[in-house]
Short mmCIF file of C-alpha atoms in Angstrom, two decimals:
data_model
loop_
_atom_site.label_atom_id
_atom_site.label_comp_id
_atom_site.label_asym_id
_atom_site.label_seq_id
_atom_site.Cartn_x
_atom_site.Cartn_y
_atom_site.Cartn_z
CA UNK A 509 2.02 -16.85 8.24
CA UNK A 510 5.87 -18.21 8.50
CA UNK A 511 7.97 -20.15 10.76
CA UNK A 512 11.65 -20.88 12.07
CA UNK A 513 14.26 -22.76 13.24
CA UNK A 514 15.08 -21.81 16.57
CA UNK A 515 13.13 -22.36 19.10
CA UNK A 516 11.78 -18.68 20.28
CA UNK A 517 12.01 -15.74 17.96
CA UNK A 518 11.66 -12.24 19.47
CA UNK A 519 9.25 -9.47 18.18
CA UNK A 520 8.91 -6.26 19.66
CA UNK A 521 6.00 -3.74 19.20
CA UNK A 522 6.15 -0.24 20.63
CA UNK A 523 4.34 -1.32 24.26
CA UNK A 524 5.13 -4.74 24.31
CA UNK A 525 7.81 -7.86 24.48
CA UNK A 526 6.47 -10.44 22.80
CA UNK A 527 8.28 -14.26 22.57
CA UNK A 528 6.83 -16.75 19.88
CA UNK A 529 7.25 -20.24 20.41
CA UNK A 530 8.02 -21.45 16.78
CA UNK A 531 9.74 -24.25 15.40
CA UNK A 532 10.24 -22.93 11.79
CA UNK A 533 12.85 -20.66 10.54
CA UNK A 534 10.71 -16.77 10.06
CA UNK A 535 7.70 -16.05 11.32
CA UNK A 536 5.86 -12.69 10.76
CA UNK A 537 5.00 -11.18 13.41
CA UNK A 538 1.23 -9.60 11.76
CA UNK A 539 -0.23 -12.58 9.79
CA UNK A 540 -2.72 -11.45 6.75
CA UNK A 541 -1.96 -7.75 8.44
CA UNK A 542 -5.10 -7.86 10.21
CA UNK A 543 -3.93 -6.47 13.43
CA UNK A 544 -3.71 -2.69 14.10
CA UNK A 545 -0.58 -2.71 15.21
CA UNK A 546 3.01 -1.64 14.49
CA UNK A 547 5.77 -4.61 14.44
CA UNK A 548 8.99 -4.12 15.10
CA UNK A 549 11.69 -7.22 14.43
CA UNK A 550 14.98 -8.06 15.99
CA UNK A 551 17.52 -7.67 13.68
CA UNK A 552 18.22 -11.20 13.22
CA UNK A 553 14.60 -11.69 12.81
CA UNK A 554 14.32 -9.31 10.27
CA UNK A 555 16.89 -10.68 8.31
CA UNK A 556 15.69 -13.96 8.05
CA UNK A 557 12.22 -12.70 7.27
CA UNK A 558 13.49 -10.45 4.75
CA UNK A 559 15.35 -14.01 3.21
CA UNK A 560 11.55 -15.18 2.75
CA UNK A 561 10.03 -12.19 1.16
CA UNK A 562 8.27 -14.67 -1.34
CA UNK A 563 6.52 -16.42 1.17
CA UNK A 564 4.78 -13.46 2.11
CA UNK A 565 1.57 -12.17 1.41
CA UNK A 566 1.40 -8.47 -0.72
CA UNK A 567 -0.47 -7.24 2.41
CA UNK A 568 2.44 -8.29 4.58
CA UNK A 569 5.35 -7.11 2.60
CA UNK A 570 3.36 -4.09 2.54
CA UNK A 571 3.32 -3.94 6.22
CA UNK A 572 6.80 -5.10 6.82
CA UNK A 573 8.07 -1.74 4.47
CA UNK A 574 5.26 0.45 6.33
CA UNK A 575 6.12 -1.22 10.01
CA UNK A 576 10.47 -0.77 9.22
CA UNK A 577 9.74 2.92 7.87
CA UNK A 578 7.48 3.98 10.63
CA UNK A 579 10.38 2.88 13.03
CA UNK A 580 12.69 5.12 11.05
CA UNK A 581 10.69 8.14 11.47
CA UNK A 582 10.20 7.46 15.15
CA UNK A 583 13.99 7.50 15.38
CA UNK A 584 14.55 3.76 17.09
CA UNK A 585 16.10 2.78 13.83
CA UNK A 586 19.01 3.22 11.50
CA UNK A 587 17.61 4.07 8.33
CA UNK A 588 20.98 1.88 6.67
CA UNK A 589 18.79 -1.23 7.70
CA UNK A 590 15.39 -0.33 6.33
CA UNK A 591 17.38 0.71 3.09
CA UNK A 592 19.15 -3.10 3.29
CA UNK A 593 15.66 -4.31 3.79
CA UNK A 594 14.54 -2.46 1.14
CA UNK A 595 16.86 -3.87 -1.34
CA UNK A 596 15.54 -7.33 -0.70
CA UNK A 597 12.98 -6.32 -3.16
CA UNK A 598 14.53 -6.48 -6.11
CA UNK A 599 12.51 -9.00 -7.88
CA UNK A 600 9.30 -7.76 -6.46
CA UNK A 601 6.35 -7.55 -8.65
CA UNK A 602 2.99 -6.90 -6.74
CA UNK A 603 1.96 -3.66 -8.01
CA UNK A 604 0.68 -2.44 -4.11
CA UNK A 605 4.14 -3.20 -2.18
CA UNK A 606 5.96 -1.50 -5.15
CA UNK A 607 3.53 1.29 -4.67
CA UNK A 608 4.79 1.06 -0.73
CA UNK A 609 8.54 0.80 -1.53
CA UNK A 610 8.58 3.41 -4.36
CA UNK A 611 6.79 6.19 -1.51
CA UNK A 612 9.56 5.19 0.56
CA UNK A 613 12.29 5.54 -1.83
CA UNK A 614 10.71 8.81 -3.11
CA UNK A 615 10.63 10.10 0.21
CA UNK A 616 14.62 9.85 0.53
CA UNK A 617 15.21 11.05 -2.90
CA UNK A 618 13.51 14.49 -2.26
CA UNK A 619 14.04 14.90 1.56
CA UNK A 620 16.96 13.19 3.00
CA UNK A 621 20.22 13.12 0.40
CA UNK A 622 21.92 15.82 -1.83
CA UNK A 623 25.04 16.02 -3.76
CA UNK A 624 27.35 13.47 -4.51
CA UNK A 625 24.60 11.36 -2.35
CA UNK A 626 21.91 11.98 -4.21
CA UNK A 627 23.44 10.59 -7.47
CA UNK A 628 24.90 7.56 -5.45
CA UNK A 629 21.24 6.73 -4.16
CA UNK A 630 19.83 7.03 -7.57
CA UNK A 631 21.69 5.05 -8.97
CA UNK A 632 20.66 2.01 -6.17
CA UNK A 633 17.03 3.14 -7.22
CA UNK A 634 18.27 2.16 -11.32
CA UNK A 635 20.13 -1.11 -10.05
CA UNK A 636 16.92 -2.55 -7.45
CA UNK A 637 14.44 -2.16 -10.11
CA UNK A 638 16.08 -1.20 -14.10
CA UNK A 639 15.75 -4.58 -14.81
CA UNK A 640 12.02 -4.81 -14.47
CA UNK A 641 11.16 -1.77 -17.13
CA UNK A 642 13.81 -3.99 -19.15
CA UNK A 643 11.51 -7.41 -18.77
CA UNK A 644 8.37 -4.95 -19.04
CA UNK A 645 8.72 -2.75 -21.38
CA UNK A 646 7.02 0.27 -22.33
CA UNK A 647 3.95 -0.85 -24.78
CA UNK A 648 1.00 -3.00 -23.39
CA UNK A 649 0.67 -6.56 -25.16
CA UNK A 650 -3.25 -7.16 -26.02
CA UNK A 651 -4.32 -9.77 -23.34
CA UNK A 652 -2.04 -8.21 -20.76
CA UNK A 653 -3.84 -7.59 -17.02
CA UNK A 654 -4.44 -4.79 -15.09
CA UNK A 655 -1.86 -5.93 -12.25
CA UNK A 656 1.25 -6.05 -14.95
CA UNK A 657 0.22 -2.58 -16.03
CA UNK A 658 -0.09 -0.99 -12.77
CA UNK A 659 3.52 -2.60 -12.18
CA UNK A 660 4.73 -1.32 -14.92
CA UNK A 661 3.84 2.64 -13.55
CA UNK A 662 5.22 1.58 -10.41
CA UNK A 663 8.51 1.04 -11.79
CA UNK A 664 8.41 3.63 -14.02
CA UNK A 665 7.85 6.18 -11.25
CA UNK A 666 10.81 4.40 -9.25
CA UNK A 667 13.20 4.99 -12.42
CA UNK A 668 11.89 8.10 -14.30
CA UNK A 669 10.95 9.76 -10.88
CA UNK A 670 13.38 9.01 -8.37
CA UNK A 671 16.33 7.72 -10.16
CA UNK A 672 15.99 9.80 -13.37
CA UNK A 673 17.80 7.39 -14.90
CA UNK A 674 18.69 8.86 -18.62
CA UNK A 675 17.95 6.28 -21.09
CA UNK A 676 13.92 6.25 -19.23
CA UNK A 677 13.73 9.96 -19.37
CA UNK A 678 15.02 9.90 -23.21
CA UNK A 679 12.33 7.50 -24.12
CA UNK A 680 9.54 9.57 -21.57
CA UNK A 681 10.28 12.69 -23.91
CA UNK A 682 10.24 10.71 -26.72
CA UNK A 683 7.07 9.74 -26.39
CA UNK A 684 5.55 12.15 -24.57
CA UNK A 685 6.58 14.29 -27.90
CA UNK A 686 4.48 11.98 -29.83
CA UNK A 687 1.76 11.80 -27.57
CA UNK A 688 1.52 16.42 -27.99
CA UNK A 689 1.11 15.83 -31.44
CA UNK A 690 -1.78 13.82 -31.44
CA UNK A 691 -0.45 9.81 -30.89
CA UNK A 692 -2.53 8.75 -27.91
CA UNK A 693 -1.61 5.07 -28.07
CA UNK A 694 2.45 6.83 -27.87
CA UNK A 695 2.14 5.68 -23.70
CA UNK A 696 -0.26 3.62 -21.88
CA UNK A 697 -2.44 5.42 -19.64
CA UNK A 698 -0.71 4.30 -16.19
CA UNK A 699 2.09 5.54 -17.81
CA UNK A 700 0.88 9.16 -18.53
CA UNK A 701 1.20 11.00 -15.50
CA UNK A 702 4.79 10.30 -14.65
CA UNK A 703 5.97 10.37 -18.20
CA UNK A 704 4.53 14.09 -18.68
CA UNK A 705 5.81 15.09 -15.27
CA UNK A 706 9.14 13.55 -15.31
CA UNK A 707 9.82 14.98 -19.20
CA UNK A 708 8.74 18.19 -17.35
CA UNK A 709 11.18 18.75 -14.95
CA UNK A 710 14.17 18.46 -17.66
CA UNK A 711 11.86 20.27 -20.48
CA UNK A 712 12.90 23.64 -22.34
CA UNK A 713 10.99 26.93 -23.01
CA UNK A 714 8.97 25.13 -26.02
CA UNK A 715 7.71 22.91 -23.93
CA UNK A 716 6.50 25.18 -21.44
CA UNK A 717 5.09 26.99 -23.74
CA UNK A 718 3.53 23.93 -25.66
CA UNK A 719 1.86 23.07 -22.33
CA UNK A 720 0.67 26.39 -21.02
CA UNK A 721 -0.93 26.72 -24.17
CA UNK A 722 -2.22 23.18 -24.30
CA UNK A 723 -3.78 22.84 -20.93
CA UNK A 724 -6.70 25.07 -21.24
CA UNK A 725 -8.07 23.99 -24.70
CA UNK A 726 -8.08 20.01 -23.28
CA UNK A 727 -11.54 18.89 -23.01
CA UNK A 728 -10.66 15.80 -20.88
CA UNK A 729 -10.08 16.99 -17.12
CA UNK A 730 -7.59 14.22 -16.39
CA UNK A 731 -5.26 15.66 -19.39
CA UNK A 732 -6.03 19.04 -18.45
CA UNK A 733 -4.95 18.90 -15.03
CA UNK A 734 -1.78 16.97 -15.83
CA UNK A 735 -0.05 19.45 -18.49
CA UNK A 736 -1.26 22.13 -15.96
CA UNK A 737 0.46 20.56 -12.69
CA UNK A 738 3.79 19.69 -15.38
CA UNK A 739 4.33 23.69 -15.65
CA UNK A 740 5.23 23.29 -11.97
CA UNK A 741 7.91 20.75 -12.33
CA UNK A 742 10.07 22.83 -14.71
CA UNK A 743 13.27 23.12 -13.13
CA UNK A 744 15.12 25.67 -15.32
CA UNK A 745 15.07 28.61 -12.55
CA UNK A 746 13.56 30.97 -15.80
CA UNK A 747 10.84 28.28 -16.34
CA UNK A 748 10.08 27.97 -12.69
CA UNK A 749 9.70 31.78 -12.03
CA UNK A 750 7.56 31.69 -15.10
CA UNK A 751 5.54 28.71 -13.09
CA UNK A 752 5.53 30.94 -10.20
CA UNK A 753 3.99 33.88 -12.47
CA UNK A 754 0.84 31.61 -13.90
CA UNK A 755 0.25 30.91 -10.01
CA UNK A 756 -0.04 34.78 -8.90
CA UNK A 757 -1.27 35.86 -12.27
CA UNK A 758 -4.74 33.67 -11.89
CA UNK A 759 -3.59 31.60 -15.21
CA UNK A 760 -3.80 28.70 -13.38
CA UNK A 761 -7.61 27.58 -12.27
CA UNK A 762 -8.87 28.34 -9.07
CA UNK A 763 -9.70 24.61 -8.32
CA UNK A 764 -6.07 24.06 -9.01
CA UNK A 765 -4.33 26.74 -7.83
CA UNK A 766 -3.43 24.09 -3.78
CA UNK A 767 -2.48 21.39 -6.06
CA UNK A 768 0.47 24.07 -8.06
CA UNK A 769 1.53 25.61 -5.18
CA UNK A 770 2.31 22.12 -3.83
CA UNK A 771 3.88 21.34 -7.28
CA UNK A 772 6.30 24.41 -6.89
CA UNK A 773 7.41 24.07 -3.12
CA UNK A 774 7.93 20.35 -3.99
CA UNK A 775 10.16 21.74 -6.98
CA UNK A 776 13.93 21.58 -6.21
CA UNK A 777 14.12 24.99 -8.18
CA UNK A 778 11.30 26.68 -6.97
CA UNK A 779 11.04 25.61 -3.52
CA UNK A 780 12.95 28.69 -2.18
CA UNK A 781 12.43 31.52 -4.45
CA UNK A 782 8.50 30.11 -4.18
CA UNK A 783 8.77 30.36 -0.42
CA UNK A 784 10.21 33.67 -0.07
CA UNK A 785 7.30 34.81 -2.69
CA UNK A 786 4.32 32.92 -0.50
CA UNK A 787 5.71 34.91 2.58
CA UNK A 788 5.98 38.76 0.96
CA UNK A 789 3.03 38.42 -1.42
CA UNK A 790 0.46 36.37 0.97
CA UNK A 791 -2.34 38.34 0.20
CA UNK A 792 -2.21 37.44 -3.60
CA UNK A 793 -1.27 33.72 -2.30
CA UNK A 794 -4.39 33.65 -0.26
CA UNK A 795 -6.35 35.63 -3.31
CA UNK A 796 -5.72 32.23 -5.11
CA UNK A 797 -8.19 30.10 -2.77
CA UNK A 798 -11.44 32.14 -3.45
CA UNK A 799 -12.10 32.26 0.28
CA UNK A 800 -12.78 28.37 0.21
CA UNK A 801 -11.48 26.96 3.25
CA UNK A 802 -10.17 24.01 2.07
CA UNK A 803 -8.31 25.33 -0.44
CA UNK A 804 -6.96 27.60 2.01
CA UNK A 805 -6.21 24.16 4.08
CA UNK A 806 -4.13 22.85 1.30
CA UNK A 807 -2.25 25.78 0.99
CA UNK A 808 -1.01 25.71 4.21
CA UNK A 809 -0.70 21.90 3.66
CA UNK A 810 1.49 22.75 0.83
CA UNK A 811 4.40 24.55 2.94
CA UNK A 812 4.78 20.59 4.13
CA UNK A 813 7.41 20.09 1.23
CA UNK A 814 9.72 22.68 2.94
CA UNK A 815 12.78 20.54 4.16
CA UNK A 816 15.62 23.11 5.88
CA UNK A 817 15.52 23.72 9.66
CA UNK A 818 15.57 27.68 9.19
CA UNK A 819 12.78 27.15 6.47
CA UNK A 820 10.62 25.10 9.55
CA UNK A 821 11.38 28.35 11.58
CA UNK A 822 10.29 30.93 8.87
CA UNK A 823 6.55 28.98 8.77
CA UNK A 824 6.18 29.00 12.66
CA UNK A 825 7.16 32.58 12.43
CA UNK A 826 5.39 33.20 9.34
CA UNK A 827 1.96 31.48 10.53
CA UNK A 828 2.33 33.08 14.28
CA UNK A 829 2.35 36.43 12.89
CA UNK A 830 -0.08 35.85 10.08
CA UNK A 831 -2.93 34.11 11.25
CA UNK A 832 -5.46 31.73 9.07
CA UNK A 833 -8.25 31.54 11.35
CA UNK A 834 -9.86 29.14 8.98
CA UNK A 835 -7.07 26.67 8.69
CA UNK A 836 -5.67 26.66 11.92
CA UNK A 837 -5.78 23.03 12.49
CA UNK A 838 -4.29 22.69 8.65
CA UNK A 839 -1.03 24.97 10.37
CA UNK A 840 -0.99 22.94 13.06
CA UNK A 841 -0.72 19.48 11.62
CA UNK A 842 1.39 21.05 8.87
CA UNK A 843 4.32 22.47 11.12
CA UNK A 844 4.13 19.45 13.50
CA UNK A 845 4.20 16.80 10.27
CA UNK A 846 7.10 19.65 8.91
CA UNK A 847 9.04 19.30 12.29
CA UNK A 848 9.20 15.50 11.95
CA UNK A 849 10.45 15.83 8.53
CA UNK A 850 13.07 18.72 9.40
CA UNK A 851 14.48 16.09 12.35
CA UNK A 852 14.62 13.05 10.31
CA UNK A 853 16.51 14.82 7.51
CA UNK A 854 19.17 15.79 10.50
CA UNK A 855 19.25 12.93 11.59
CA UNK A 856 19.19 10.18 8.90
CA UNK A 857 20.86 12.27 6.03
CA UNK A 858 24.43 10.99 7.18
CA UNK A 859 23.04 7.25 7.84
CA UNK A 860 22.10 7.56 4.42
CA UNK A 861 25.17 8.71 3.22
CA UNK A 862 26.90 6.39 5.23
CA UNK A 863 25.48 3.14 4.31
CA UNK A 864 25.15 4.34 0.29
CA UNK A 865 29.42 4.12 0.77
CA UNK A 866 29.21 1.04 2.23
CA UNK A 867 27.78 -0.44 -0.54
CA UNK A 868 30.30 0.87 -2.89
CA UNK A 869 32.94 -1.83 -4.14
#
């Protein structure tokens, strides 16, 4: 799938050396991505595969972002160069491997930066990909295909979600206002989700209460479900301990009650005050899962979007002295997935940080 100039090109994978004989100038190192198998370039290699993106398959950009992240997390490299790498994508428009790089993105945005680095890193996520809502748009021409649409919530969920760039949110609650009093062609269906969610998170007390008066008269599950999980993403700390309330109070569906909590401990404003509730009121937390193991799985699962060190030590203190006997190997995969997170934040914030002031003028 690609070729180089020189005459060997090295490619390391995590048990092996490998040397190419080649005579073009890139080569990737998991053709089609067919092969089970992590890749992981020389830097010069890298870089001159990253200068022929376009020659690429999807399913190969895909892998190169999943191969460079997964090397990130397994701490053999600086995550500086998978964010240069990342930036290569600018002009990408394959719905999947913005679906790949927007995860990735997403994942720094929440976990890994805070402060004055947060707003610097949003702002890359406005500059790498503004310009394709710009080309897009926001309405849906009549012959237009499925692939330009799903792009379109791609990059919407890169700008609105992680870069909460102002002029997309303005137009989000714009329509999203239309859309609660009865315009459903005011935003495209791929569109729905993240426009709800991200006019959410910024909303007032009206909207709250719009919502948590709205969600249980929907007849369509799919709209029900979304203005439901939205209470959770209010960020006003009064809105979010209102959020908080629905949860213990048995407002919010049993069926749904794993997928809130994991709204509101993903919530910058409720994580902690949500945390300290799940650990002194347990019994009512546990109440909320009927007895059904799964949900009692996801529950646990949802303590995953902790990110502090001493919050990692409350849940293996919390879960050592209170037992769930049927999710034990949900606590277990949790607080091992958790530790990873905990030591990657540690670790990579400052790269972050670092290589966001580097790319200041």
């Amino acid at each position: 799938a690609g070729v180089v100039h020189e005459k060997r090109l090295l490619l390391r994978e995590r048990t092996a050396t490998v040397e190419l004989d080649a005579t073009p100038e890139w080569v990737c190192g998991n053709a089609g991505s067919s092969g089970f198998y992590r890749v992981a370039y020389e830097p010069d290699a890298l870089e001159r595969l990253a200068r022929h993106l376009p020659a690429l398959a999807p399913s190969e950009r895909v892998s190169l972002l999943a191969d460079a992240w997964a090397r990130v997390r397994a701490g053999q490299e600086d995550i500086g160069r998978f964010l240069s790498l990342a930036a290569r994508f600018r002009d990408e428009h394959d719905d999947a491997v913005l679906d790949e790089l927007v995860g990735r993105l997403s994942y720094v945005e929440t976990r890994l930066v805070d402060g004055d680095a947060l707003d610097a890193f949003r702002a890359f996520v406005s500059e790498l990909l503004g310009h394709q809502l710009r080309e897009l748009g926001w309405d849906v021409a009549a012959d237009e295909k499925d692939a330009r649409r799903l792009r379109r919530g791609a990059v919407l969920r890169a700008l609105g979600g992680v870069a909460r760039q102002r002029d997309v949110v303005a137009e989000a609650h714009k329509r999203v206002t239309r859309l609660l009093a009865g315009d459903t062609a005011a935003l495209e269906p791929n569109l729905l989700d993240t426009s709800v969610a991200v006019v959410a998170r910024e909303g007032d007390a009206t909207l709250f209460d719009t919502l948590k008066e709205r969600f249980p008269k929907e007849t369509d599950p799919a709209t029900q479900r979304r203005y439901l999980m939205a209470l959770a993403a209010f960020e006003d700390p009064g809105l979010a301990a209102r959020a908080e309330e629905l949860f213990l109070t048995g407002v919010v569906p049993l069926q749904d009650s794993a997928g809130f909590a994991h709204g509101l401990l993903a919530n910058r404003t409720a994580r902690a005050p949500f945390w300290s509730t799940y650990q002194t009121r347990w019994p009512e937390v546990r109440a909320r899962t009927g007895g059904a193991p799964m949900l009692m799985r996801r529950v646990v699962e949802a303590t995953g979007n902790l990110r502090e060190r001493r919050q990692l030590e409350d849940a293996k203190a919390f879960f050592q002295s209170t037992p769930v006997p049927e999710a034990q190997q949900a606590v277990a995969q949790t607080l091992e997935r958790l530790s990873q997170d905990v030591a990657l934040r540690e670790r990579a914030s400052a790269e972050v940080a670092a290589w966001l002031k580097a790319r200041r003028p």
